[in-house]
Each structure stands twice: as C-alpha cells, then as structure tokens.
Amino acid sequence: MGTRTLAVRVSTFFKERVGLHGLGFILSLIVIAFAATVLYRMLHNLKWSDVLDALREKNPRDVAIAFFLVAGAYLTLTFYDWFALRTIGKDHVPYRVAALSGFCSYSVGHNVGFTVFTGGSVRYRIYSAWGLGAIDVAKICFVAGLTFWLGNIAVLGLGITLHPEAATAVDQLPPFINRLIGVAALSALVAYITWVSLAPRTIGRSTWFVTLPRGRTTLLQVGIGILDLSLCAAAMYMLMPASPYIDPISLSVIFVTATLLGFASHAPGGLGVFDAALLVALPQFDKAELLGALLVFRLFYYIVPFAFALTLLGARELSLRIAGKEQAAAEKAEAKARAAASKTPAE
C-alpha cells in the first residue's frame, strides 16, 4: 500500500508540477548524458592528431560525392513541404516558397534541436506572408512529419528484414527478433497504405483536421521519405573508412537508427547521441577514421546548410524590410498628394 501511494504521489507530481513537456525534457537530458558518458569512455584516449591524419587520407572524390549526396537530400527535403501544401489544399503557394521553407526549417531545426517548434517557427514566418495561419502551418508540420516517419518505417523495415544483424549492433536484440520487428514494420506500412486506399481518411476534428493522402499519393509520400534517408545514408557510406568492408544496407540500418535516436533526444544535431550510436554499432572500424567521417558528415549535413539557411533568412528579412519602407513611403506620398488636392480651390 505504501509503495502504491508513493507511486501515485510521484505520478501526480510529474503531471502537475513537471508536465509531459518537462518530463520529455528530463528524458532528453538523461539520454544526452548517457551518450556523453559513452563517448567519453570510447574517445578519451583518442589523439586528435590521428583524427587529422584520417581526414587528410580521405579520397577527395569520395568527399565530393558525399557533399552532392547531402545536397540531394536537402533538395528532397523541399518536397516535404511542397507535398504537404498540396495535401492541405494550399496550391497557391509556389514551389520556390515551399523550397525555401523546407530547406530553412529543417536546417535550423536540425541544428537548434526541438525541430517541431524551431522548424515550425521558421515555417510560420515564411508562410504567413502567403496568407497561411498557425493551424495551416501545424498541418504542414504534421504531413511533413508523416512523410519522414513513413520513409523511416520503409527503410528500417526493409533493412532490418534483410540484415537483422545490423540492428542487433544497435539494440542488442537477437537477429531473429529484429527480423520479426522488420516484418512487422513493413506489414504496418502495407496496412496503412491499404487503409488510406479504401476510403478518404481524416485525422483531427473541428478546425484542425487533415485529409490523408490516398493510396498512390501515399506511395509518392513514402518514396520522398525513402529518397531522403537513402541519400543521407549513401553520403555517410562514401565517407566511411575503406576497410573493413560493410555492405550499404547494413550501414543504412545503423545510420537511420542512430539518426532516430539523435532525433528523439532533441539534442542540437543529435550531438553526442547520433555519434555514440554509430561508434557503438561499428566497433570494427578504427575510431579515429570513423570520427573523421562523422566530422565531415556533420560539416556537410549540419554546419554548411545551417549557415546557408541563416543567410537566406537574413536576406529575406532585409528585403521585406526594404519593401515595407518603400511601400510606407509610397503610401505617405499618396496621402500627401490627396491632401494637397483636397485643399486646391475648385475652378
């Protein structure tokens, strides 16, 4: 009875004093702290000179290919917003605006953390100029997030089914259990596509509802998510050490799983969590060489897009301010002209 009472009090405390958001923040801190501990234990004896040597030994051709693969992944991210806009019926917003919003929201969200809030703020700033409100932006975030998760389910489901031992390197479960998880994930994906194909499906209520894409359109949605993740995994593959050999599918499973762990931690760029997961799952590689690959990937996927996005957003804000001043000056001149005309005596 005493244990039950204590459990109730603890539960009440978290609900009333901490809340779900606070609890999520605490869990994120725990995950980040655990990842930092793992990284320290694995890398505290590592010499940075070895990492620099590993970077110098990178094949420039492979590095260039990885850069363009990351660029392709960010191009794919622009279709997340374009697809979401068409899904919610906002066809008047052109692709260039969707591309700006998709690229900038994900670049900022990836680096700052808490992508739903940071990316949503960037989206609202851009789309509000086109008459979209907060509810519209929330719908866009929902559809874009659905695209991301459907792609993850497809890539992980297929990868774990084919190479369950790759998932074992991360979750430490027996391969046959991971294969069952992969088959279950693919089955759930097929069931969802079948479900939305049979009849129009709506999520939400009142003023907040989204009509989910139908069968063929959902396949396009899944394809966008798969292409995004595949390009990122391919970029990481190009940066990996030449030996020992690892097949692309196994690396994709490990990479996507590490990405999801970093995403769940809400750490900026999954910093620490993503890196620790890869280092733990790939012990066969030299740590200095693997860390060098991670540093280059972070440069291409996080730092360069973030700097470019901030430049684009800054230029946009500057142009809006200049346009606003010009419009205000024109309205002021027009008002003076009207006042002057009203004072002129009639002939």
PDB file of N, CA and C in Angstrom, residues 7 28 40 45 54 79 123 142 151 156 178 180 185 218 244 246 250 252 256 281 287 297 319 346:
ATOM      1  N   ALA A   7       3.927   5.736  -5.489  1.00  0.00           N
ATOM      2  CA  ALA A   7       3.869   5.782  -6.951  1.00  0.00           C
ATOM      3  C   ALA A   7       2.833   6.796  -7.415  1.00  0.00           C
ATOM      4  N   SER A  28      15.254  13.643 -22.257  1.00  0.00           N
ATOM      5  CA  SER A  28      16.247  14.042 -23.256  1.00  0.00           C
ATOM      6  C   SER A  28      17.597  14.276 -22.599  1.00  0.00           C
ATOM      7  N   TYR A  40      32.751   9.638 -23.997  1.00  0.00           N
ATOM      8  CA  TYR A  40      33.980   9.881 -23.222  1.00  0.00           C
ATOM      9  C   TYR A  40      34.759   8.589 -23.025  1.00  0.00           C
ATOM     10  N   ASN A  45      40.928   8.359 -24.856  1.00  0.00           N
ATOM     11  CA  ASN A  45      42.334   8.061 -25.163  1.00  0.00           C
ATOM     12  C   ASN A  45      42.705   8.372 -26.618  1.00  0.00           C
ATOM     13  N   ALA A  54      43.515  10.978 -40.383  1.00  0.00           N
ATOM     14  CA  ALA A  54      42.440  10.260 -41.070  1.00  0.00           C
ATOM     15  C   ALA A  54      41.700  11.172 -42.038  1.00  0.00           C
ATOM     16  N   PHE A  79      10.683  18.881 -50.977  1.00  0.00           N
ATOM     17  CA  PHE A  79       9.449  18.238 -51.426  1.00  0.00           C
ATOM     18  C   PHE A  79       8.556  17.824 -50.254  1.00  0.00           C
ATOM     19  N   ARG A 123       8.776  28.056 -40.514  1.00  0.00           N
ATOM     20  CA  ARG A 123       7.702  27.869 -41.497  1.00  0.00           C
ATOM     21  C   ARG A 123       6.640  28.958 -41.369  1.00  0.00           C
ATOM     22  N   PHE A 142       2.611  18.427 -39.607  1.00  0.00           N
ATOM     23  CA  PHE A 142       2.101  17.073 -39.406  1.00  0.00           C
ATOM     24  C   PHE A 142       2.338  16.207 -40.648  1.00  0.00           C
ATOM     25  N   GLY A 151       8.868   7.122 -44.418  1.00  0.00           N
ATOM     26  CA  GLY A 151      10.141   6.778 -45.040  1.00  0.00           C
ATOM     27  C   GLY A 151      11.025   5.972 -44.104  1.00  0.00           C
ATOM     28  N   LEU A 156      13.875   1.234 -42.590  1.00  0.00           N
ATOM     29  CA  LEU A 156      14.257   0.365 -41.481  1.00  0.00           C
ATOM     30  C   LEU A 156      13.608  -1.011 -41.591  1.00  0.00           C
ATOM     31  N   ASN A 178      14.851  -9.039 -34.316  1.00  0.00           N
ATOM     32  CA  ASN A 178      14.906  -7.854 -35.168  1.00  0.00           C
ATOM     33  C   ASN A 178      14.242  -8.111 -36.517  1.00  0.00           C
ATOM     34  N   LEU A 180      11.744 -10.091 -37.039  1.00  0.00           N
ATOM     35  CA  LEU A 180      10.303 -10.021 -36.777  1.00  0.00           C
ATOM     36  C   LEU A 180       9.842  -8.572 -36.679  1.00  0.00           C
ATOM     37  N   ALA A 185       7.088  -4.025 -39.129  1.00  0.00           N
ATOM     38  CA  ALA A 185       7.101  -2.646 -39.622  1.00  0.00           C
ATOM     39  C   ALA A 185       6.604  -2.571 -41.064  1.00  0.00           C
ATOM     40  N   THR A 218       0.096   8.343 -51.372  1.00  0.00           N
ATOM     41  CA  THR A 218       0.859   7.897 -50.212  1.00  0.00           C
ATOM     42  C   THR A 218       2.137   7.200 -50.653  1.00  0.00           C
ATOM     43  N   PRO A 244      37.370  -2.068 -42.466  1.00  0.00           N
ATOM     44  CA  PRO A 244      36.845  -3.279 -43.096  1.00  0.00           C
ATOM     45  C   PRO A 244      35.576  -2.989 -43.888  1.00  0.00           C
ATOM     46  N   ILE A 246      31.792  -2.955 -45.151  1.00  0.00           N
ATOM     47  CA  ILE A 246      30.436  -3.043 -44.625  1.00  0.00           C
ATOM     48  C   ILE A 246      29.479  -2.814 -45.785  1.00  0.00           C
ATOM     49  N   SER A 250      23.400  -2.665 -44.439  1.00  0.00           N
ATOM     50  CA  SER A 250      23.700  -2.718 -43.004  1.00  0.00           C
ATOM     51  C   SER A 250      24.030  -1.325 -42.476  1.00  0.00           C
ATOM     52  N   SER A 252      23.027   1.467 -43.730  1.00  0.00           N
ATOM     53  CA  SER A 252      21.786   2.263 -43.758  1.00  0.00           C
ATOM     54  C   SER A 252      20.945   2.008 -42.514  1.00  0.00           C
ATOM     55  N   VAL A 256      20.266   5.048 -39.981  1.00  0.00           N
ATOM     56  CA  VAL A 256      18.908   5.543 -39.741  1.00  0.00           C
ATOM     57  C   VAL A 256      18.524   5.369 -38.275  1.00  0.00           C
ATOM     58  N   ALA A 281      27.869   0.851 -32.563  1.00  0.00           N
ATOM     59  CA  ALA A 281      27.397  -0.141 -33.531  1.00  0.00           C
ATOM     60  C   ALA A 281      28.472  -0.554 -34.533  1.00  0.00           C
ATOM     61  N   LYS A 287      38.650   4.041 -34.616  1.00  0.00           N
ATOM     62  CA  LYS A 287      37.874   5.145 -34.037  1.00  0.00           C
ATOM     63  C   LYS A 287      38.264   6.491 -34.645  1.00  0.00           C
ATOM     64  N   PHE A 297      30.767  14.516 -42.200  1.00  0.00           N
ATOM     65  CA  PHE A 297      29.325  14.428 -42.405  1.00  0.00           C
ATOM     66  C   PHE A 297      28.611  15.560 -41.679  1.00  0.00           C
ATOM     67  N   SER A 319      15.102  42.142 -47.300  1.00  0.00           N
ATOM     68  CA  SER A 319      14.317  42.542 -48.471  1.00  0.00           C
ATOM     69  C   SER A 319      12.891  42.909 -48.071  1.00  0.00           C
ATOM     70  N   ALA A 346     -11.731  74.717 -56.120  1.00  0.00           N
ATOM     71  CA  ALA A 346     -12.357  74.278 -57.377  1.00  0.00           C
ATOM     72  C   ALA A 346     -12.488  75.444 -58.328  1.00  0.00           C
TER      73      ALA A 346
END
